[in-house]
Amino acid sequence: MSTLVSPSGSMSVLSNNEVKQLQDTSKGGLYQLFRQCSLAVLNCDEHSDNPYKILQQYQSFDIRIIQEHRGLKLQLINAPGNAFVDGQLIKGIKQNLFAVVRDILYVANEIRQHAAVNTESSTNITNMVFHVLRHANAFRPKVHPDTVVCWGGHSIGEAEYKYTKRVGYQLGLRGMNICTGCGPGAMKGPMKGANIAHAKQRITGSRFIGLTEPGIIAAESPNPIVNELVIMPDIEKRLEAFVRMGHGIIVFPGGPGTFEEILYILGILLHPSNRDIPFPVIFTGPGSAKSYFADIHQFIGKTLGLEAQQRYKIIIDDPQTVAREIKYGLEEVTRFRRQTGDAFYYNWQLTVDNEFQQPFEPNHENMADLQLSKQLPAYKLAANLRRAMSGIVAGNVKEVGIAAITEHGPFKLFGDPELTEDINQLLHSFVVNQRMKLPGSGDYEPCYEIIGNH
């Protein structure tokens, strides 16, 4: 389909300089990023996690900005047909398309071009995350904590997907809003269930928040239920946005990306400064996921210790109990925020160590240099394990990671023999249970090799 699209709201007007940035095809320009993110939003019903396949399928797709006296319009050329109904762009997709324009320009102009921003400072990075979310109008002041972050795999089976909907339904009946990574699978299911529950409870103004970043959006296109899309600058700021904006976390079964998120939240909660801050975390899935969480729990005990295991609860095949536990947890969060004077809408008090904030470039050199040793403090080991999982995710589904693997072969990770054996066993279970790639995408070829130091 080819058409002209008129925006609404603040993005109805762009400066000449902003238009040039979005149309700049040079290395430093924003055109390629703008095109790729726009295609992902338009292609929300595509069931593929291979960005190369999507870009290849829509080679002729183009997006241009037309400046008129009355404002701007986007010209879509050869856009995916499933984004339209009777020739008209679906409203939710149109809304998310202009969220792409908003966030790409804001990050480029207000964040990255401000040399005064010291991105080595934890405080400055936390402020950067705040400003991106505020610019996206993601905060609701004076509203009691009600936002539940749901993490889980985009590559899950039908039973696990249906379970995520059941949990979302129970959350929705209790008036909770949902925040996810915005993709399919365990990110779509809770939103779908909560949407039905909100309709039954006659709840208006439902929030289905999708937080993504440019490196992952092509592999995990925003699902159609997302009504607030925010594109963070990178994976680290996306993760920090989850824990600053969300009030509790539910983790469904997934693969290395979900395990990366688990390591991230546990690494933060293990920091000495965060030990007394309430933050409910629940791992849950249907009966078939019992062994999955048993493997995760055992690995965490071996590597991060008992204290890490005590920061979450595992609830199997019981959506009502999950929702009740989260509700109790949010009530505790509300009391704590009132007592300490912290904002309901942004968790300022949580300490996020700089090691969890600095962008990790998943190339062969950086992956090989990761220090994987049980001699490290638990939260620092969690930070390095998270980086390792981030690299594996990149090798599986991100364009830059796939290109690096194609050219140089698998990433190599080195560490203590006992630790690397534990990592190998866990990742092997992900492969066997088809948690590395979407089902039906062919045999999985590992993008990593894990080697014990001797």
GROMACS .gro file of C-alpha atoms in nm, residues 8-408:
model
  401
    8SER     CA    1  -0.199   1.446   1.523
    9GLY     CA    2  -0.072   1.618   1.835
   10SER     CA    3   0.272   1.770   1.883
   11MET     CA    4   0.433   1.587   1.591
   12SER     CA    5   0.212   1.763   1.336
   13VAL     CA    6   0.489   2.020   1.293
   14LEU     CA    7   0.862   1.959   1.236
   15SER     CA    8   1.144   2.205   1.182
   16ASN     CA    9   1.333   2.203   0.852
   17ASN     CA   10   1.636   2.067   1.038
   18GLU     CA   11   1.434   1.777   1.182
   19VAL     CA   12   1.303   1.687   0.838
   20LYS     CA   13   1.657   1.687   0.701
   21GLN     CA   14   1.772   1.459   0.984
   22LEU     CA   15   1.501   1.203   0.917
   23GLN     CA   16   1.573   1.205   0.544
   24ASP     CA   17   1.953   1.203   0.580
   25THR     CA   18   2.083   0.874   0.433
   26SER     CA   19   2.445   0.935   0.534
   27LYS     CA   20   2.611   0.734   0.812
   28GLY     CA   21   2.527   0.995   1.074
   29GLY     CA   22   2.174   1.054   0.948
   30LEU     CA   23   1.852   0.915   1.091
   31TYR     CA   24   1.688   0.784   0.773
   32GLN     CA   25   1.785   0.416   0.805
   33LEU     CA   26   1.682   0.406   1.170
   34PHE     CA   27   1.358   0.591   1.091
   35ARG     CA   28   1.276   0.354   0.803
   36GLN     CA   29   1.353   0.037   0.998
   37CYS     CA   30   1.151   0.135   1.306
   38SER     CA   31   0.860   0.256   1.090
   39LEU     CA   32   0.857  -0.072   0.896
   40ALA     CA   33   0.850  -0.269   1.223
   41VAL     CA   34   0.548  -0.073   1.345
   42LEU     CA   35   0.365  -0.115   1.014
   43ASN     CA   36   0.450  -0.486   1.006
   44CYS     CA   37   0.304  -0.566   1.349
   45ASP     CA   38   0.135  -0.891   1.236
   46GLU     CA   39   0.452  -1.046   1.092
   47HIS     CA   40   0.549  -1.373   1.263
   48SER     CA   41   0.924  -1.364   1.213
   49ASP     CA   42   1.213  -1.268   1.440
   50ASN     CA   43   1.468  -1.234   1.161
   51PRO     CA   44   1.525  -0.865   1.079
   52TYR     CA   45   1.703  -0.958   0.754
   53LYS     CA   46   1.397  -1.147   0.633
   54ILE     CA   47   1.167  -0.854   0.708
   55LEU     CA   48   1.394  -0.598   0.543
   56GLN     CA   49   1.439  -0.829   0.243
   57GLN     CA   50   1.066  -0.885   0.211
   58TYR     CA   51   0.999  -0.510   0.201
   59GLN     CA   52   1.303  -0.383   0.009
   60SER     CA   53   1.081  -0.145  -0.187
   61PHE     CA   54   0.929   0.010   0.126
   62ASP     CA   55   1.006   0.378   0.171
   63ILE     CA   56   0.888   0.655   0.398
   64ARG     CA   57   0.919   1.024   0.316
   65ILE     CA   58   0.824   1.347   0.488
   66ILE     CA   59   0.622   1.601   0.298
   67GLN     CA   60   0.621   1.954   0.439
   68GLU     CA   61   0.311   2.156   0.365
   69HIS     CA   62   0.191   2.498   0.477
   70ARG     CA   63  -0.067   2.329   0.700
   71GLY     CA   64   0.188   2.091   0.853
   72LEU     CA   65   0.363   1.768   0.764
   73LYS     CA   66   0.250   1.437   0.620
   74LEU     CA   67   0.423   1.101   0.597
   75GLN     CA   68   0.428   0.940   0.257
   76LEU     CA   69   0.428   0.562   0.283
   77ILE     CA   70   0.545   0.376  -0.027
   78ASN     CA   71   0.486   0.000  -0.063
   79ALA     CA   72   0.398  -0.040   0.306
   80PRO     CA   73   0.278  -0.378   0.444
   81GLY     CA   74  -0.084  -0.430   0.346
   82ASN     CA   75  -0.185  -0.575   0.683
   83ALA     CA   76  -0.145  -0.229   0.838
   84PHE     CA   77  -0.453  -0.108   0.646
   85VAL     CA   78  -0.826  -0.171   0.650
   86ASP     CA   79  -1.009  -0.078   0.328
   87GLY     CA   80  -0.718   0.142   0.231
   88GLN     CA   81  -0.704   0.328   0.564
   89LEU     CA   82  -0.411   0.294   0.805
   90ILE     CA   83  -0.523   0.132   1.133
   91LYS     CA   84  -0.543   0.405   1.400
   92GLY     CA   85  -0.330   0.225   1.658
   93ILE     CA   86  -0.055   0.168   1.402
   94LYS     CA   87  -0.076   0.532   1.296
   95GLN     CA   88  -0.035   0.638   1.659
   96ASN     CA   89   0.272   0.416   1.702
   97LEU     CA   90   0.418   0.538   1.373
   98PHE     CA   91   0.429   0.894   1.502
   99ALA     CA   92   0.572   0.770   1.832
  100VAL     CA   93   0.868   0.658   1.620
  101VAL     CA   94   0.909   1.012   1.483
  102ARG     CA   95   0.877   1.161   1.832
  103ASP     CA   96   1.131   0.938   2.007
  104ILE     CA   97   1.394   0.917   1.735
  105LEU     CA   98   1.408   1.295   1.700
  106TYR     CA   99   1.403   1.359   2.074
  107VAL     CA  100   1.687   1.120   2.150
  108ALA     CA  101   1.894   1.255   1.860
  109ASN     CA  102   1.840   1.624   1.936
  110GLU     CA  103   1.782   1.653   2.308
  111ILE     CA  104   1.997   1.371   2.441
  112ARG     CA  105   2.280   1.264   2.214
  113GLN     CA  106   2.368   1.609   2.081
  114HIS     CA  107   2.400   1.763   2.426
  115ALA     CA  108   2.770   1.732   2.493
  116ALA     CA  109   2.711   1.858   2.846
  117VAL     CA  110   2.541   1.530   2.937
  118ASN     CA  111   2.798   1.307   3.101
  119THR     CA  112   2.685   0.956   3.015
  120GLU     CA  113   2.941   0.809   3.255
  121SER     CA  114   2.734   0.942   3.546
  122SER     CA  115   2.464   0.711   3.684
  123THR     CA  116   2.257   1.012   3.787
  124ASN     CA  117   2.270   1.163   3.439
  125ILE     CA  118   2.169   0.834   3.276
  126THR     CA  119   1.875   0.799   3.515
  127ASN     CA  120   1.773   1.156   3.429
  128MET     CA  121   1.804   1.075   3.059
  129VAL     CA  122   1.565   0.781   3.099
  130PHE     CA  123   1.326   1.010   3.289
  131HIS     CA  124   1.333   1.277   3.018
  132VAL     CA  125   1.264   1.031   2.735
  133LEU     CA  126   0.966   0.887   2.925
  134ARG     CA  127   0.835   1.231   3.021
  135HIS     CA  128   0.861   1.354   2.662
  136ALA     CA  129   0.654   1.049   2.561
  137ASN     CA  130   0.390   1.152   2.820
  138ALA     CA  131   0.440   0.820   2.998
  139PHE     CA  132   0.390   0.950   3.353
  140ARG     CA  133   0.059   0.970   3.540
  141PRO     CA  134   0.120   1.179   3.856
  142LYS     CA  135  -0.101   1.121   4.162
  143VAL     CA  136  -0.209   0.775   4.040
  144HIS     CA  137  -0.137   0.495   4.287
  145PRO     CA  138   0.113   0.229   4.170
  146ASP     CA  139  -0.074   0.010   3.920
  147THR     CA  140   0.174  -0.070   3.643
  148VAL     CA  141   0.289  -0.431   3.617
  149VAL     CA  142   0.584  -0.511   3.393
  150CYS     CA  143   0.544  -0.846   3.216
  151TRP     CA  144   0.857  -1.010   3.077
  152GLY     CA  145   0.877  -1.333   2.881
  153GLY     CA  146   0.970  -1.483   2.549
  154HIS     CA  147   0.847  -1.391   2.204
  155SER     CA  148   0.914  -1.756   2.115
  156ILE     CA  149   0.669  -1.952   2.332
  157GLY     CA  150   0.421  -2.234   2.272
  158GLU     CA  151   0.044  -2.209   2.261
  159ALA     CA  152  -0.009  -2.334   2.620
  160GLU     CA  153   0.230  -2.075   2.760
  161TYR     CA  154   0.076  -1.799   2.549
  162LYS     CA  155  -0.275  -1.881   2.672
  163TYR     CA  156  -0.146  -1.879   3.029
  164THR     CA  157  -0.006  -1.526   2.987
  165LYS     CA  158  -0.354  -1.416   2.877
  166ARG     CA  159  -0.510  -1.575   3.186
  167VAL     CA  160  -0.267  -1.390   3.412
  168GLY     CA  161  -0.327  -1.064   3.225
  169TYR     CA  162  -0.701  -1.115   3.268
  170GLN     CA  163  -0.666  -1.151   3.646
  171LEU     CA  164  -0.444  -0.843   3.661
  172GLY     CA  165  -0.695  -0.646   3.455
  173LEU     CA  166  -0.985  -0.746   3.679
  174ARG     CA  167  -0.792  -0.586   3.965
  175GLY     CA  168  -0.744  -0.262   3.773
  176MET     CA  169  -0.377  -0.304   3.686
  177ASN     CA  170  -0.213  -0.171   3.370
  178ILE     CA  171   0.042  -0.365   3.168
  179CYS     CA  172   0.390  -0.269   3.050
  180THR     CA  173   0.590  -0.509   2.830
  181GLY     CA  174   0.861  -0.513   2.567
  182CYS     CA  175   0.574  -0.461   2.319
  183GLY     CA  176   0.636  -0.767   2.098
  184PRO     CA  177   0.446  -1.095   2.043
  185GLY     CA  178   0.422  -1.402   2.270
  186ALA     CA  179   0.448  -1.330   2.642
  187MET     CA  180   0.441  -0.958   2.569
  188LYS     CA  181   0.114  -0.967   2.377
  189GLY     CA  182  -0.074  -1.222   2.591
  190PRO     CA  183  -0.098  -1.024   2.918
  191MET     CA  184  -0.216  -0.716   2.730
  192LYS     CA  185  -0.483  -0.918   2.551
  193GLY     CA  186  -0.612  -1.069   2.875
  194ALA     CA  187  -0.608  -0.738   3.062
  195ASN     CA  188  -0.788  -0.566   2.774
  196ILE     CA  189  -1.085  -0.804   2.810
  197ALA     CA  190  -1.086  -0.767   3.189
  198HIS     CA  191  -1.081  -0.387   3.166
  199ALA     CA  192  -1.380  -0.401   2.933
  200LYS     CA  193  -1.569  -0.617   3.186
  201GLN     CA  194  -1.482  -0.380   3.470
  202ARG     CA  195  -1.571  -0.079   3.250
  203ILE     CA  196  -1.224   0.061   3.305
  204THR     CA  197  -1.142   0.345   3.066
  205GLY     CA  198  -0.802   0.487   2.987
  206SER     CA  199  -0.636   0.144   2.990
  207ARG     CA  200  -0.259   0.158   2.953
  208PHE     CA  201  -0.076  -0.102   2.746
  209ILE     CA  202   0.276   0.035   2.742
  210GLY     CA  203   0.541  -0.105   2.508
  211LEU     CA  204   0.906  -0.019   2.574
  212THR     CA  205   1.143  -0.109   2.293
  213GLU     CA  206   1.473   0.003   2.139
  214PRO     CA  207   1.600   0.029   1.779
  215GLY     CA  208   1.809  -0.288   1.792
  216ILE     CA  209   1.519  -0.516   1.883
  217ILE     CA  210   1.211  -0.354   1.728
  218ALA     CA  211   1.246  -0.527   1.388
  219ALA     CA  212   1.259  -0.871   1.551
  220GLU     CA  213   0.983  -0.789   1.801
  221SER     CA  214   0.743  -0.558   1.618
  222PRO     CA  215   0.495  -0.378   1.846
  223ASN     CA  216   0.186  -0.593   1.891
  224PRO     CA  217  -0.149  -0.433   1.794
  225ILE     CA  218  -0.267  -0.385   2.155
  226VAL     CA  219   0.015  -0.147   2.252
  227ASN     CA  220  -0.142   0.198   2.293
  228GLU     CA  221   0.166   0.373   2.435
  229LEU     CA  222   0.486   0.298   2.246
  230VAL     CA  223   0.819   0.436   2.367
  231ILE     CA  224   1.148   0.376   2.185
  232MET     CA  225   1.440   0.403   2.427
  233PRO     CA  226   1.793   0.474   2.298
  234ASP     CA  227   1.938   0.128   2.380
  235ILE     CA  228   1.872  -0.194   2.572
  236GLU     CA  229   2.023  -0.066   2.897
  237LYS     CA  230   1.800   0.242   2.910
  238ARG     CA  231   1.503   0.030   2.810
  239LEU     CA  232   1.568  -0.200   3.106
  240GLU     CA  233   1.610   0.092   3.343
  241ALA     CA  234   1.282   0.239   3.216
  242PHE     CA  235   1.107  -0.088   3.306
  243VAL     CA  236   1.225  -0.085   3.668
  244ARG     CA  237   1.187   0.291   3.722
  245MET     CA  238   0.838   0.313   3.572
  246GLY     CA  239   0.700  -0.029   3.669
  247HIS     CA  240   0.583  -0.110   4.019
  248GLY     CA  241   0.620  -0.488   4.007
  249ILE     CA  242   0.741  -0.752   3.762
  250ILE     CA  243   0.596  -1.081   3.640
  251VAL     CA  244   0.829  -1.309   3.446
  252PHE     CA  245   0.684  -1.570   3.210
  253PRO     CA  246   0.891  -1.842   3.039
  254GLY     CA  247   1.127  -1.726   2.768
  255GLY     CA  248   1.477  -1.761   2.630
  256PRO     CA  249   1.804  -1.569   2.667
  257GLY     CA  250   1.629  -1.231   2.641
  258THR     CA  251   1.401  -1.314   2.932
  259PHE     CA  252   1.695  -1.451   3.128
  260GLU     CA  253   1.880  -1.126   3.058
  261GLU     CA  254   1.590  -0.938   3.215
  262ILE     CA  255   1.589  -1.171   3.518
  263LEU     CA  256   1.961  -1.115   3.570
  264TYR     CA  257   1.911  -0.741   3.535
  265ILE     CA  258   1.643  -0.708   3.803
  266LEU     CA  259   1.818  -0.948   4.042
  267GLY     CA  260   2.150  -0.768   3.995
  268ILE     CA  261   1.982  -0.440   4.088
  269LEU     CA  262   1.790  -0.580   4.386
  270LEU     CA  263   2.111  -0.741   4.518
  271HIS     CA  264   2.284  -0.404   4.539
  272PRO     CA  265   2.330  -0.322   4.909
  273SER     CA  266   2.146   0.012   4.868
  274ASN     CA  267   1.831  -0.162   4.742
  275ARG     CA  268   1.786  -0.433   5.005
  276ASP     CA  269   1.505  -0.252   5.189
  277ILE     CA  270   1.318  -0.125   4.882
  278PRO     CA  271   1.002  -0.330   4.812
  279PHE     CA  272   0.978  -0.453   4.455
  280PRO     CA  273   0.755  -0.758   4.391
  281VAL     CA  274   0.893  -1.008   4.138
  282ILE     CA  275   0.706  -1.325   4.043
  283PHE     CA  276   0.810  -1.605   3.805
  284THR     CA  277   0.506  -1.788   3.668
  285GLY     CA  278   0.389  -2.019   3.393
  286PRO     CA  279   0.159  -2.316   3.327
  287GLY     CA  280   0.232  -2.661   3.465
  288SER     CA  281   0.448  -2.738   3.161
  289ALA     CA  282   0.685  -2.455   3.263
  290LYS     CA  283   0.761  -2.600   3.606
  291SER     CA  284   1.093  -2.755   3.498
  292TYR     CA  285   1.190  -2.433   3.318
  293PHE     CA  286   1.165  -2.227   3.634
  294ALA     CA  287   1.325  -2.506   3.838
  295ASP     CA  288   1.630  -2.484   3.608
  296ILE     CA  289   1.638  -2.104   3.638
  297HIS     CA  290   1.600  -2.120   4.017
  298GLN     CA  291   1.879  -2.375   4.047
  299PHE     CA  292   2.112  -2.171   3.826
  300ILE     CA  293   2.047  -1.856   4.029
  301GLY     CA  294   2.120  -2.044   4.352
  302LYS     CA  295   2.449  -2.177   4.216
  303THR     CA  296   2.568  -1.845   4.078
  304LEU     CA  297   2.406  -1.555   4.266
  305GLY     CA  298   2.319  -1.731   4.590
  306LEU     CA  299   2.032  -1.766   4.835
  307GLU     CA  300   1.982  -1.390   4.872
  308ALA     CA  301   1.900  -1.364   4.502
  309GLN     CA  302   1.654  -1.653   4.527
  310GLN     CA  303   1.474  -1.473   4.809
  311ARG     CA  304   1.398  -1.170   4.589
  312TYR     CA  305   1.130  -1.349   4.384
  313LYS     CA  306   0.845  -1.598   4.419
  314ILE     CA  307   0.768  -1.886   4.182
  315ILE     CA  308   0.397  -1.957   4.128
  316ILE     CA  309   0.300  -2.232   3.885
  317ASP     CA  310  -0.037  -2.256   3.707
  318ASP     CA  311  -0.230  -2.020   3.934
  319PRO     CA  312  -0.315  -1.684   3.768
  320GLN     CA  313  -0.540  -1.568   4.055
  321THR     CA  314  -0.265  -1.614   4.314
  322VAL     CA  315  -0.018  -1.435   4.087
  323ALA     CA  316  -0.252  -1.135   4.058
  324ARG     CA  317  -0.326  -1.129   4.431
  325GLU     CA  318   0.044  -1.146   4.521
  326ILE     CA  319   0.123  -0.863   4.281
  327LYS     CA  320  -0.164  -0.659   4.421
  328TYR     CA  321  -0.032  -0.706   4.777
  329GLY     CA  322   0.315  -0.615   4.652
  330LEU     CA  323   0.189  -0.293   4.493
  331GLU     CA  324   0.014  -0.198   4.816
  332GLU     CA  325   0.348  -0.237   4.995
  333VAL     CA  326   0.517  -0.025   4.726
  334THR     CA  327   0.249   0.244   4.774
  335ARG     CA  328   0.306   0.256   5.151
  336PHE     CA  329   0.683   0.273   5.106
  337ARG     CA  330   0.665   0.554   4.849
  338ARG     CA  331   0.437   0.753   5.080
  339GLN     CA  332   0.666   0.703   5.379
  340THR     CA  333   0.978   0.803   5.188
  341GLY     CA  334   0.822   1.077   4.974
  342ASP     CA  335   0.920   0.907   4.648
  343ALA     CA  336   0.712   0.961   4.334
  344PHE     CA  337   0.449   0.700   4.243
  345TYR     CA  338   0.529   0.731   3.872
  346TYR     CA  339   0.912   0.700   3.876
  347ASN     CA  340   1.126   0.502   4.120
  348TRP     CA  341   1.398   0.755   4.201
  349GLN     CA  342   1.524   0.574   4.511
  350LEU     CA  343   1.633   0.256   4.335
  351THR     CA  344   2.010   0.241   4.285
  352VAL     CA  345   2.107   0.122   3.938
  353ASP     CA  346   2.480   0.060   3.931
  354ASN     CA  347   2.674   0.209   3.641
  355GLU     CA  348   2.763  -0.142   3.521
  356PHE     CA  349   2.396  -0.197   3.443
  357GLN     CA  350   2.365   0.135   3.261
  358GLN     CA  351   2.658   0.151   3.021
  359PRO     CA  352   2.567   0.027   2.672
  360PHE     CA  353   2.727  -0.307   2.592
  361GLU     CA  354   2.825  -0.355   2.230
  362PRO     CA  355   2.787  -0.726   2.155
  363ASN     CA  356   3.094  -0.786   1.938
  364HIS     CA  357   3.343  -1.073   1.951
  365GLU     CA  358   3.604  -0.880   2.147
  366ASN     CA  359   3.365  -0.756   2.416
  367MET     CA  360   3.200  -1.095   2.458
  368ALA     CA  361   3.538  -1.267   2.497
  369ASP     CA  362   3.651  -1.006   2.753
  370LEU     CA  363   3.356  -1.059   2.987
  371GLN     CA  364   3.466  -1.171   3.332
  372LEU     CA  365   3.253  -1.470   3.430
  373SER     CA  366   3.365  -1.579   3.776
  374LYS     CA  367   3.189  -1.674   4.098
  375GLN     CA  368   3.458  -1.475   4.281
  376LEU     CA  369   3.282  -1.153   4.178
  377PRO     CA  370   3.023  -0.992   4.407
  378ALA     CA  371   2.681  -1.133   4.319
  379TYR     CA  372   2.543  -0.814   4.164
  380LYS     CA  373   2.857  -0.767   3.950
  381LEU     CA  374   2.841  -1.127   3.828
  382ALA     CA  375   2.475  -1.068   3.745
  383ALA     CA  376   2.579  -0.762   3.538
  384ASN     CA  377   2.830  -0.967   3.335
  385LEU     CA  378   2.592  -1.260   3.288
  386ARG     CA  379   2.332  -1.010   3.167
  387ARG     CA  380   2.578  -0.877   2.911
  388ALA     CA  381   2.650  -1.232   2.794
  389MET     CA  382   2.278  -1.297   2.743
  390SER     CA  383   2.244  -0.962   2.566
  391GLY     CA  384   2.514  -1.072   2.321
  392ILE     CA  385   2.336  -1.402   2.256
  393VAL     CA  386   2.009  -1.217   2.192
  394ALA     CA  387   2.195  -0.994   1.945
  395GLY     CA  388   2.343  -1.299   1.770
  396ASN     CA  389   1.998  -1.454   1.746
  397VAL     CA  390   1.772  -1.169   1.633
  398LYS     CA  391   1.949  -0.834   1.597
  399GLU     CA  392   2.073  -0.723   1.256
  400VAL     CA  393   2.418  -0.614   1.378
  401GLY     CA  394   2.467  -0.933   1.582
  402ILE     CA  395   2.362  -1.164   1.300
  403ALA     CA  396   2.603  -0.983   1.066
  404ALA     CA  397   2.892  -1.024   1.314
  405ILE     CA  398   2.823  -1.397   1.356
  406THR     CA  399   2.799  -1.446   0.979
  407GLU     CA  400   3.136  -1.278   0.927
  408HIS     CA  401   3.339  -1.403   1.225
   0.00000   0.00000   0.00000
